[in-house]
Short mmCIF file of C-alpha atoms and ligand atoms in Angstrom, two decimals:
data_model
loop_
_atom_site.label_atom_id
_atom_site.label_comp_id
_atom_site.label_asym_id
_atom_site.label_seq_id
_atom_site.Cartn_x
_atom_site.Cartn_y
_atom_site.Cartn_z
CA UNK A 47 187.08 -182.09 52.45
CA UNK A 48 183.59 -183.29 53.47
CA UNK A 49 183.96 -186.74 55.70
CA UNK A 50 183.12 -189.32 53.21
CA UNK A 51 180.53 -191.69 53.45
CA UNK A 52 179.10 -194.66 52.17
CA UNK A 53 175.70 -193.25 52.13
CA UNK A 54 175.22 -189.20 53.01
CA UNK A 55 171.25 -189.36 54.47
CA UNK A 56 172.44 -186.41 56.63
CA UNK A 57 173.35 -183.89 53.57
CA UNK A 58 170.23 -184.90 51.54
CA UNK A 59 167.91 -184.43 54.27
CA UNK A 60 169.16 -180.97 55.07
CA UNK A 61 168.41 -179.76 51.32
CA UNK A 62 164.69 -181.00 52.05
CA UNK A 63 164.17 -180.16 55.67
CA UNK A 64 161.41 -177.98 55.61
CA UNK A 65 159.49 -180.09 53.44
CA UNK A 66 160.09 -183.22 55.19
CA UNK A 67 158.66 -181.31 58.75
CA UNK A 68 156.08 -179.63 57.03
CA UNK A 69 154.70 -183.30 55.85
CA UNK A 70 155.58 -184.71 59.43
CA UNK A 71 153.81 -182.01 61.20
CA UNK A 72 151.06 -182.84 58.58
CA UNK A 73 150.61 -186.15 60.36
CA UNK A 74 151.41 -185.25 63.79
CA UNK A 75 148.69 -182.24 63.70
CA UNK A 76 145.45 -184.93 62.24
CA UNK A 77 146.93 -187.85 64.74
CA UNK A 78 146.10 -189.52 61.23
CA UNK A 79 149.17 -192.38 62.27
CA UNK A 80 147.95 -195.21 59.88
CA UNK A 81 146.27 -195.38 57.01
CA UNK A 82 146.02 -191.12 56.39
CA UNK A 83 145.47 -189.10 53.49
CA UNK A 84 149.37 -188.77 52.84
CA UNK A 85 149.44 -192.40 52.31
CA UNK A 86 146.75 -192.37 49.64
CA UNK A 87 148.86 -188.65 48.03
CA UNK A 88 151.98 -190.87 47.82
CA UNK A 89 150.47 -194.15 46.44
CA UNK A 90 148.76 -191.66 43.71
CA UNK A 91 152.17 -189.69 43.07
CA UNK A 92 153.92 -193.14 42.70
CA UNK A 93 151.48 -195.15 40.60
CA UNK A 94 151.87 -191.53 38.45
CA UNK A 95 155.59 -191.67 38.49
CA UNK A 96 155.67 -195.22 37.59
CA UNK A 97 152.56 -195.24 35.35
CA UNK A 98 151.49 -198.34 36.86
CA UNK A 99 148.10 -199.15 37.57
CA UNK A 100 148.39 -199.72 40.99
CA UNK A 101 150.57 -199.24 43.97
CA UNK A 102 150.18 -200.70 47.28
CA UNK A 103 152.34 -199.40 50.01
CA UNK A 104 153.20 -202.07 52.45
CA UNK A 105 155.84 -202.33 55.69
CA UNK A 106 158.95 -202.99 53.79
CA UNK A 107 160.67 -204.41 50.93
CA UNK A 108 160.59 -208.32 52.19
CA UNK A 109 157.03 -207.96 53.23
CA UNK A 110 156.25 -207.23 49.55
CA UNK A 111 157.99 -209.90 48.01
CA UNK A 112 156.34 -212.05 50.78
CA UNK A 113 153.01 -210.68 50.07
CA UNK A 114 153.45 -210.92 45.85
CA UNK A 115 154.26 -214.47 46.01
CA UNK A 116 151.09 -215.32 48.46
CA UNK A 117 148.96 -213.08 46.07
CA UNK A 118 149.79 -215.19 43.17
CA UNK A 119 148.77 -218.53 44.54
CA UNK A 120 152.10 -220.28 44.72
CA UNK A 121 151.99 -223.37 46.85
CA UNK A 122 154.16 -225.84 48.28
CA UNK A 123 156.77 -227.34 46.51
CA UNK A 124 156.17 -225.47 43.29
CA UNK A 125 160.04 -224.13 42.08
CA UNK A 126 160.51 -220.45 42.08
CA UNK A 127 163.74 -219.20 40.30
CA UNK A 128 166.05 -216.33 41.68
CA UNK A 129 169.74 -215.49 41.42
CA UNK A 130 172.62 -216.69 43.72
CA UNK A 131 173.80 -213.14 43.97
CA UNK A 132 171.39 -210.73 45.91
CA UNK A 133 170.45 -209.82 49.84
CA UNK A 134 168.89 -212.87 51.22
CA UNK A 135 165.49 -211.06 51.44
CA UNK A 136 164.26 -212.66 47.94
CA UNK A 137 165.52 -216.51 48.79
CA UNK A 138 164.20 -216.12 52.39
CA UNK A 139 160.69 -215.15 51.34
CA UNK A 140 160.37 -218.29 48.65
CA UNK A 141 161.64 -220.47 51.42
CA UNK A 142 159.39 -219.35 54.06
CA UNK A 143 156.42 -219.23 51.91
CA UNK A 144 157.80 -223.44 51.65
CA UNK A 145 158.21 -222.76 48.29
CA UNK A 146 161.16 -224.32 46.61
CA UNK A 147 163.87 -221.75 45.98
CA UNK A 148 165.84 -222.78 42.90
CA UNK A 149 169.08 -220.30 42.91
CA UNK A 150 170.84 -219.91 39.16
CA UNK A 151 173.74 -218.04 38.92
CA UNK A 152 174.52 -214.40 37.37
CA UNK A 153 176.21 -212.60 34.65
CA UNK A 154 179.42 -211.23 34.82
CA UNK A 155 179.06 -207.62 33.64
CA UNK A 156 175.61 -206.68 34.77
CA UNK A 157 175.72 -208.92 38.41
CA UNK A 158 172.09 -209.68 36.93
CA UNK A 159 170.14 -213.22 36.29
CA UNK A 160 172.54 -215.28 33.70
CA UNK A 161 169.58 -216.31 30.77
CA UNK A 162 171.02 -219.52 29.81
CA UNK A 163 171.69 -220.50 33.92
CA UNK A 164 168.04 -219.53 33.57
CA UNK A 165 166.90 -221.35 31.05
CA UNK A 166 168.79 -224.33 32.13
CA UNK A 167 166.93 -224.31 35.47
CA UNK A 168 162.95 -224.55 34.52
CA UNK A 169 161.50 -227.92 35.52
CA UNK A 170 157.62 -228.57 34.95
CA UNK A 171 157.61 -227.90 38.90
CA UNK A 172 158.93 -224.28 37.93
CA UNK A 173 156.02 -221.45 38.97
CA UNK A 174 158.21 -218.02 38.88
CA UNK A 175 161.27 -216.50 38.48
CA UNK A 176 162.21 -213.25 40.36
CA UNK A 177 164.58 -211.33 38.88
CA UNK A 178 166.49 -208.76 40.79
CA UNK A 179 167.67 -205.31 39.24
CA UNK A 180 170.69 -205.61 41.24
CA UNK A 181 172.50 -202.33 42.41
CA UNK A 182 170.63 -200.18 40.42
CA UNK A 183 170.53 -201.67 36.68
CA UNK A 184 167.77 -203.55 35.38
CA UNK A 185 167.79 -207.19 33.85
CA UNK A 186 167.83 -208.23 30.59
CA UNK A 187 163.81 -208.48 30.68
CA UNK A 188 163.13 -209.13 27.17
CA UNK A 189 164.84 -212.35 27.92
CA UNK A 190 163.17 -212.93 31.03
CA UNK A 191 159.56 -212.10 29.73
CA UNK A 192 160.15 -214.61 26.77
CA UNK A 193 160.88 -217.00 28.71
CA UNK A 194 158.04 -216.51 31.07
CA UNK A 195 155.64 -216.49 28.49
CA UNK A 196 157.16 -219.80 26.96
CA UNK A 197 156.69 -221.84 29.97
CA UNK A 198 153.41 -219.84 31.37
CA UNK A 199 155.86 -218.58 34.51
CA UNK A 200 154.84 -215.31 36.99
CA UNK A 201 157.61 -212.76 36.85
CA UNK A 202 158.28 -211.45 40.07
CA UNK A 203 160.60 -208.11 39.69
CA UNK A 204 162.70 -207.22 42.57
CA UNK A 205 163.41 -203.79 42.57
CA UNK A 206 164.33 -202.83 45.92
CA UNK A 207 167.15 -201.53 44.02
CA UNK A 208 166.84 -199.97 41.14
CA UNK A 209 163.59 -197.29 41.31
CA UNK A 210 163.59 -195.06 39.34
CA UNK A 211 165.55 -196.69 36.43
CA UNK A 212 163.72 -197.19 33.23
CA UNK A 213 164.49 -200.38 30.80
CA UNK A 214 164.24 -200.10 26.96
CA UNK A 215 162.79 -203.40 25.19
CA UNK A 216 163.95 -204.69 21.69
CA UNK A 217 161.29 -202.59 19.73
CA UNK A 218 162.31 -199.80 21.82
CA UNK A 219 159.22 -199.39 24.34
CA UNK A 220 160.40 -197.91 27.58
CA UNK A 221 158.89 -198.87 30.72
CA UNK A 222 160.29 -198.49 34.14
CA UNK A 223 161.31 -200.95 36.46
CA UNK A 224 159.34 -203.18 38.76
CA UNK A 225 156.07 -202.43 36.42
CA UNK A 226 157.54 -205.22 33.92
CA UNK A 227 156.50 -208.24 34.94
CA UNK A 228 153.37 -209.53 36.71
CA UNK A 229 154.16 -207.85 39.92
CA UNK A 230 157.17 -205.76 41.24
CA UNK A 231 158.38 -204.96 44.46
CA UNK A 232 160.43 -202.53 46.39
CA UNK A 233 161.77 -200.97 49.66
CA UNK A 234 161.72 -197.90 50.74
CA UNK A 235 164.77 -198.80 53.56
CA UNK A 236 166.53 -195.58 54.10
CA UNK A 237 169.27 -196.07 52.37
CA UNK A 238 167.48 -197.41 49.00
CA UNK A 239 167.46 -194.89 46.21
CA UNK A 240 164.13 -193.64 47.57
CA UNK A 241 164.39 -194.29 51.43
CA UNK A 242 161.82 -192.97 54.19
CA UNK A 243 162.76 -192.30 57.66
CA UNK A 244 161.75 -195.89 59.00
CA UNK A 245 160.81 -199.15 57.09
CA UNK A 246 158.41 -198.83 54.27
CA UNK A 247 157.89 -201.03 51.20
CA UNK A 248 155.33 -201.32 47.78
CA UNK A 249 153.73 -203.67 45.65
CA UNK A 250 153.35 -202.32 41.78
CA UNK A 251 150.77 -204.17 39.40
CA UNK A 252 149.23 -203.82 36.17
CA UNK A 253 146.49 -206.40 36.91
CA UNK A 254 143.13 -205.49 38.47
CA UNK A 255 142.48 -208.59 39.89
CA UNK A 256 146.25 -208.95 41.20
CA UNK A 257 145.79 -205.67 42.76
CA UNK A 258 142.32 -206.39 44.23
CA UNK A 259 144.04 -209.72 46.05
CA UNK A 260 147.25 -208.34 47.79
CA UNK A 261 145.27 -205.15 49.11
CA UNK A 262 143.03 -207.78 50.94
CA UNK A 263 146.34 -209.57 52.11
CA UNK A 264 148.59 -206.63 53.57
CA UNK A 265 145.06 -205.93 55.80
CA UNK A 266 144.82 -209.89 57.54
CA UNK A 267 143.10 -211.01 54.39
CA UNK A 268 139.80 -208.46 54.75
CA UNK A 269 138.09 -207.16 52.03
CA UNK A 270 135.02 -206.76 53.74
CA UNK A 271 135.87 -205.37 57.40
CA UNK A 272 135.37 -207.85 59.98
CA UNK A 273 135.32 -210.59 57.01
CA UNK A 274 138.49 -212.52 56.56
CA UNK A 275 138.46 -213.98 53.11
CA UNK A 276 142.16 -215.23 52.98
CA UNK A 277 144.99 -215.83 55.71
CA UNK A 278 146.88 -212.21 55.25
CA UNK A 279 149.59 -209.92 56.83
CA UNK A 280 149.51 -207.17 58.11
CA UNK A 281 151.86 -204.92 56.42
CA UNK A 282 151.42 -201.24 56.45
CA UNK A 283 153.51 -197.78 55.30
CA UNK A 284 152.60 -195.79 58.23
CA UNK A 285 151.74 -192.41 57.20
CA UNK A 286 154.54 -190.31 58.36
CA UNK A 287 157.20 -192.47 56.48
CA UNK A 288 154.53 -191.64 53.45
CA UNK A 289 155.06 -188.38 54.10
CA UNK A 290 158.54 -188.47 54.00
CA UNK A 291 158.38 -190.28 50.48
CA UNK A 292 155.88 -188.04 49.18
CA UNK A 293 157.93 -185.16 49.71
CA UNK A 294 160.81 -187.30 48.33
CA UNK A 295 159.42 -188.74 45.05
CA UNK A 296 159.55 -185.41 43.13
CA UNK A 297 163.54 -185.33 43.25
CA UNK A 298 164.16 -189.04 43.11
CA UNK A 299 164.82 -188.44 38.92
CA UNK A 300 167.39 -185.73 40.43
CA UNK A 301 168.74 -188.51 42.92
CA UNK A 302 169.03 -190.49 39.70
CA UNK A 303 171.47 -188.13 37.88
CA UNK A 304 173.07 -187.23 40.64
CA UNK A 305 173.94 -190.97 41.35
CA UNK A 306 174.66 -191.64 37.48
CA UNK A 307 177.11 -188.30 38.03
CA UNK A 308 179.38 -189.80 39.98
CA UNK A 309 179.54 -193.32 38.59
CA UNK A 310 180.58 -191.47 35.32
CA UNK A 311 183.25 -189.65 37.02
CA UNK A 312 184.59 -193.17 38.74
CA UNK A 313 184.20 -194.92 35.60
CA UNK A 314 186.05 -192.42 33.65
CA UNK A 315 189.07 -192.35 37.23
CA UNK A 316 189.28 -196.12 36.25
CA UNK A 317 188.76 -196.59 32.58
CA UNK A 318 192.74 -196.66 31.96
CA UNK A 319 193.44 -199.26 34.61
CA UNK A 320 194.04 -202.65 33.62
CA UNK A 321 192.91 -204.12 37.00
CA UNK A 322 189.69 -202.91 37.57
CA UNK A 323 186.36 -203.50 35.70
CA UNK A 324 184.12 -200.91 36.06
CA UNK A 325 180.37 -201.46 36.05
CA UNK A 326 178.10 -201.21 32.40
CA UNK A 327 175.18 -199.33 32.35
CA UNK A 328 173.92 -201.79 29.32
CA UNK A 329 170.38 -201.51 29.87
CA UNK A 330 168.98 -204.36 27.54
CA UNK A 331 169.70 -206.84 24.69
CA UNK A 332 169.82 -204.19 21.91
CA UNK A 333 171.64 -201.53 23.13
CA UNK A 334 174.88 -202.18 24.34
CA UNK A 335 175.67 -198.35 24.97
CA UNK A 336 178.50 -198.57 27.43
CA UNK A 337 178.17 -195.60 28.14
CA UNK A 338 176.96 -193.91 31.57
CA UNK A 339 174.04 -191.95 29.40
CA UNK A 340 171.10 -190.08 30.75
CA UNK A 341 169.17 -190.73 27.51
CA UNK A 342 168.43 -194.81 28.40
CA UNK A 343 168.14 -193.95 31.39
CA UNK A 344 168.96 -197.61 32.86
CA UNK A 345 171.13 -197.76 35.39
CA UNK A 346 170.43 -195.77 38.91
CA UNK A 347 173.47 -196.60 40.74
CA UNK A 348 172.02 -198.16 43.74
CA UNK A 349 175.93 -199.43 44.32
CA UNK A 350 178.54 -198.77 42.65
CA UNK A 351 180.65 -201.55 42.24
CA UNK A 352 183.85 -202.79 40.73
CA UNK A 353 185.65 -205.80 39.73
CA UNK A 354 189.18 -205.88 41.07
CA UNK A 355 191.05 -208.54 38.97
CA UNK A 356 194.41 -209.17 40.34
CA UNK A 357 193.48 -210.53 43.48
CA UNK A 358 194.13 -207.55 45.87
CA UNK A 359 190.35 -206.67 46.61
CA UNK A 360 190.80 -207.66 50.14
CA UNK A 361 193.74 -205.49 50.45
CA UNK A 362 192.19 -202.51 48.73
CA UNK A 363 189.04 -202.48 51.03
CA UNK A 364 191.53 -202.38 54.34
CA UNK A 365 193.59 -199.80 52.96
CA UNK A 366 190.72 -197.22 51.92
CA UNK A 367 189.36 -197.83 55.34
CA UNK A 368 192.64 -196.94 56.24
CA UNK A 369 192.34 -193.76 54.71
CA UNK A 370 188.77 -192.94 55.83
CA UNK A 371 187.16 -194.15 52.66
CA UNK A 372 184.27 -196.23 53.57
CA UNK A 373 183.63 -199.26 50.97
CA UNK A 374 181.53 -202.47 51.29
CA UNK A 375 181.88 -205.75 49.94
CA UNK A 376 178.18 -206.96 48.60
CA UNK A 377 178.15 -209.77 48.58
CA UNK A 378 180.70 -211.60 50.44
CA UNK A 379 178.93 -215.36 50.42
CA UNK A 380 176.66 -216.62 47.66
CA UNK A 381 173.47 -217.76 48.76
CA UNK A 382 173.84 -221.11 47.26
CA UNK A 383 176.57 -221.83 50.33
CA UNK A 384 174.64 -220.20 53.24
CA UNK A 385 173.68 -223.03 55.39
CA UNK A 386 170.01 -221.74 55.12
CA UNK A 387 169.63 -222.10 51.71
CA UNK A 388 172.16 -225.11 50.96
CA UNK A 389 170.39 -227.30 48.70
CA UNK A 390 171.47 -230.96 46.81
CA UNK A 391 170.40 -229.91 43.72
CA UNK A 392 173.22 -227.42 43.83
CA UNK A 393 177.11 -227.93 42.02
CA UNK A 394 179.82 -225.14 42.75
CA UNK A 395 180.18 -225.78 38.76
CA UNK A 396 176.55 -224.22 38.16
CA UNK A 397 177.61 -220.78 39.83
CA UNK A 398 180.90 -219.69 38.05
CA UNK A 399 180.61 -216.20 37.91
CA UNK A 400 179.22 -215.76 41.78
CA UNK A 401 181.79 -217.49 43.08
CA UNK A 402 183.98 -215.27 41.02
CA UNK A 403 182.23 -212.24 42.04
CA UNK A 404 182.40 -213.01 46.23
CA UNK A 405 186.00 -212.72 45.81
CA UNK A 406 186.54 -209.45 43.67
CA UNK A 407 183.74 -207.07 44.46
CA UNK A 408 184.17 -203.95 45.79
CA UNK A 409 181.74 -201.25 46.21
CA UNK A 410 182.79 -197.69 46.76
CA UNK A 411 180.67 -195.04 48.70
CA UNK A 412 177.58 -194.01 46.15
CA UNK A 413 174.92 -191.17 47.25
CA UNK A 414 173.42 -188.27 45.89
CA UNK A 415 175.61 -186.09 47.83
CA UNK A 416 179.59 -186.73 46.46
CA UNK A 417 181.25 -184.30 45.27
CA UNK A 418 184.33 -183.82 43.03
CA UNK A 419 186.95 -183.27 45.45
CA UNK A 420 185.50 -186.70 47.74
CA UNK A 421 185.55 -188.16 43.82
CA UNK A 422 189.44 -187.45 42.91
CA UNK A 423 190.07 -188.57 46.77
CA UNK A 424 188.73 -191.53 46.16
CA UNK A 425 189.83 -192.94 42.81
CA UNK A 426 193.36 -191.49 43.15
CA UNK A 427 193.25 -193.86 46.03
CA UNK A 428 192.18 -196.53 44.53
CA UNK A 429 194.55 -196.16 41.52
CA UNK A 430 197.57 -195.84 43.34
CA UNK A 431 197.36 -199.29 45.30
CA UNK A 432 195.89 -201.26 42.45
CA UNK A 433 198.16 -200.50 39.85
C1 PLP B 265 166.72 -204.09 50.62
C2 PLP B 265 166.35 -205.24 49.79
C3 PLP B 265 165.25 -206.05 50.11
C4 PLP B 265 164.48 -205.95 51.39
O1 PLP B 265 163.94 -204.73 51.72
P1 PLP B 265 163.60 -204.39 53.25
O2 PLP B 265 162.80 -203.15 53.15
O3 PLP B 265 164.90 -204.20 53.97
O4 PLP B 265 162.80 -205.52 53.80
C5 PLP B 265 164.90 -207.06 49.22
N1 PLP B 265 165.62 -207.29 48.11
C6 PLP B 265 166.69 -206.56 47.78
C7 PLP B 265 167.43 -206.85 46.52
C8 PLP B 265 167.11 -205.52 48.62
O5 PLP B 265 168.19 -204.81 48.29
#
């Protein structure tokens, strides 16, 4: 058997290898560093992909949440929603921007933004709310668009996640995630579903103007050269990471279904076992399909992660490193506690299911390169301590 890992960059690189040189060599040949014509191919190919307006490739996933929230205007003090349950990238960018993070707590079987917690948290100081598509599956956005339109709100998507995944509205529109809500934002970190070589992040918008604003502010606020209109970043994809993604992007839907493969075969492994609750795939408020389908589409398996219910997660995670199964616990503290984001405002009473969560999460190796005999390793593992 293949060593298992949590993520296999090695074995999908060598499937791609010529590709991925011929691109590099591209850039090494021109000297064309920053700013070269394979950053403009991917930023086409993507915007394509996504049909989105516009892309704008930036330095990494925190810069563009950084970089969406200046763009919109936000300014001190005004309240910007996000869950207790995510990396610390989206609550570190609100806080540094001094916005006014305001954390609300999740919901049990999707590890996505709890509505009512939602709801419950809008003040007339309330500006956004960024919802994250956590490990792969997108939120209930019919819900979160609603309310955003209600209370005149920004929606701020954070898909570092979940690219790739498309989400299916009540009247049964599809449109894929991160194009949603006023702005979306993702990473390209190498181990996202679409990872470059390096750092690399985007920006997605519908909105001209929106688009016009944060291309000025990855470039120190130029739109003119040598003008500097508004205090900016500078936050670039260089162009042999573009490279690398634009010789990626074509099998990222294959990625996809190679991800959604496996989480089909664990979910099946664990269907039977009263301990363990095995991730949905429900994509949206209408259709509850259960179901791992390729048809919605809505799930891309950033992490695959279960729910171990009789108290032994701790256990389980030493004993498959024990046995050379690599497994991660995300996340092990909520954000709410974290003494950088500890706030008055908060009660342990408001986050239920997080505080839930920290202690019975478990996520088992997920890549595009498992296969079955790493699969039966693994769950026959699992199943025969947590039985
Ligand atoms: C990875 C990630 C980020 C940050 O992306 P970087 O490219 O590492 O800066 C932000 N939000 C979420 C949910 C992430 O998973």
């Amino acid at each position: 058997m293949k060593k298992i890992q949590m993520v296999d960059l090695q074995g999908q690189y060598s499937k791609i290898k010529t590709d991925v040189h011929k691109a590099i060599d591209s850039v090494l040949e021109t000297s064309s560093y920053i700013n070269g014509p394979l950053v403009h191919e991917f930023q086409a190919d993507l915007e394509k992909y996504l049909q989105v307006k516009h892309v704008i490739p930036c330095a990494n996933g925190t810069d563009a949440l950084q970089i969406a929230m200046m763009a919109l205007g936000l300014e001190q003090g005004d309240e910007v929603i996000t869950v207790d349950f995510t990396f610390a990238a989206t609550v570190e960018v609100i806080a540094l921007l001094k916005l006014t993070p305001v954390l609300v707590d999740v919901e049990k079987d999707t590890f996505n933004i709890n509505i009512e917690a939602l709801k419950k948290s809008i003040t007339p100081k309330t500006k956004a709310i960024v919802p994250v598509h956590l490990f792969g599956q997108v939120a209930n956005m019919d819900a979160v668009m609603e309310i955003a339109k209600t209370h005149n709100l920004f929606v701020i998507e954070d898909n570092a996640q979940a690219i790739g995944a498309n989400y299916t509205f009540k009247d049964g529109r599809k449109q894929k995630a991160g194009t949603i809500g006023n702005v979306g934002t993702t990473s390209f970190f190498p181990s996202k579903n679409l990872g470059c070589y390096g750092d690399g992040g985007a920006i997605f918008t519908n909105d001209d103007d929106l688009a016009h604003t944060i291309r000025g502010i990855v470039n120190h606020g130029m739109y003119t050269r040598y003008y500097h209109d508004v205090v900016g970043v500078n936050s670039r994809l260089d162009s042999i990471q573009a490279g690398v993604l634009k010789t990626k992007l074509p099998h990222l839907d294959t990625y996809c279904n190679a991800r959604r493969n496996a989480a089909r075969f664990y979910n099946n492994a664990f269907a039977n076992n009263p301990h363990i609750i095995t991730p949905t795939a429900k994509s949206n408020a209408t259709n509850n399909c259960n179901e791992i389908c390729d048809v919605c589409d809505c799930h891309v398996f950033h992490q695959y992660t279960l729910q171990i219910t009789n108290g032994k997660r701790d256990e389980l995670h030493k004993h498959l490193l024990a046995n050379n199964i690599p497994n991660a616990i995300y996340y092990p503290v909520p954000l709410h506690t974290q003494k950088a984001y500890k706030d008055t405002r908060y009660n342990e009473s408001d986050f239920p299911v997080t505080n839930t969560l920290i202690k019975t999460v478990i996520s088992l190796p997920m890549h595009t390169e498992l296969d079955t005999e790493q699969l039966t390793y693994i769950t026959e593992t699992v199943n025969n301590f947590i039985n």
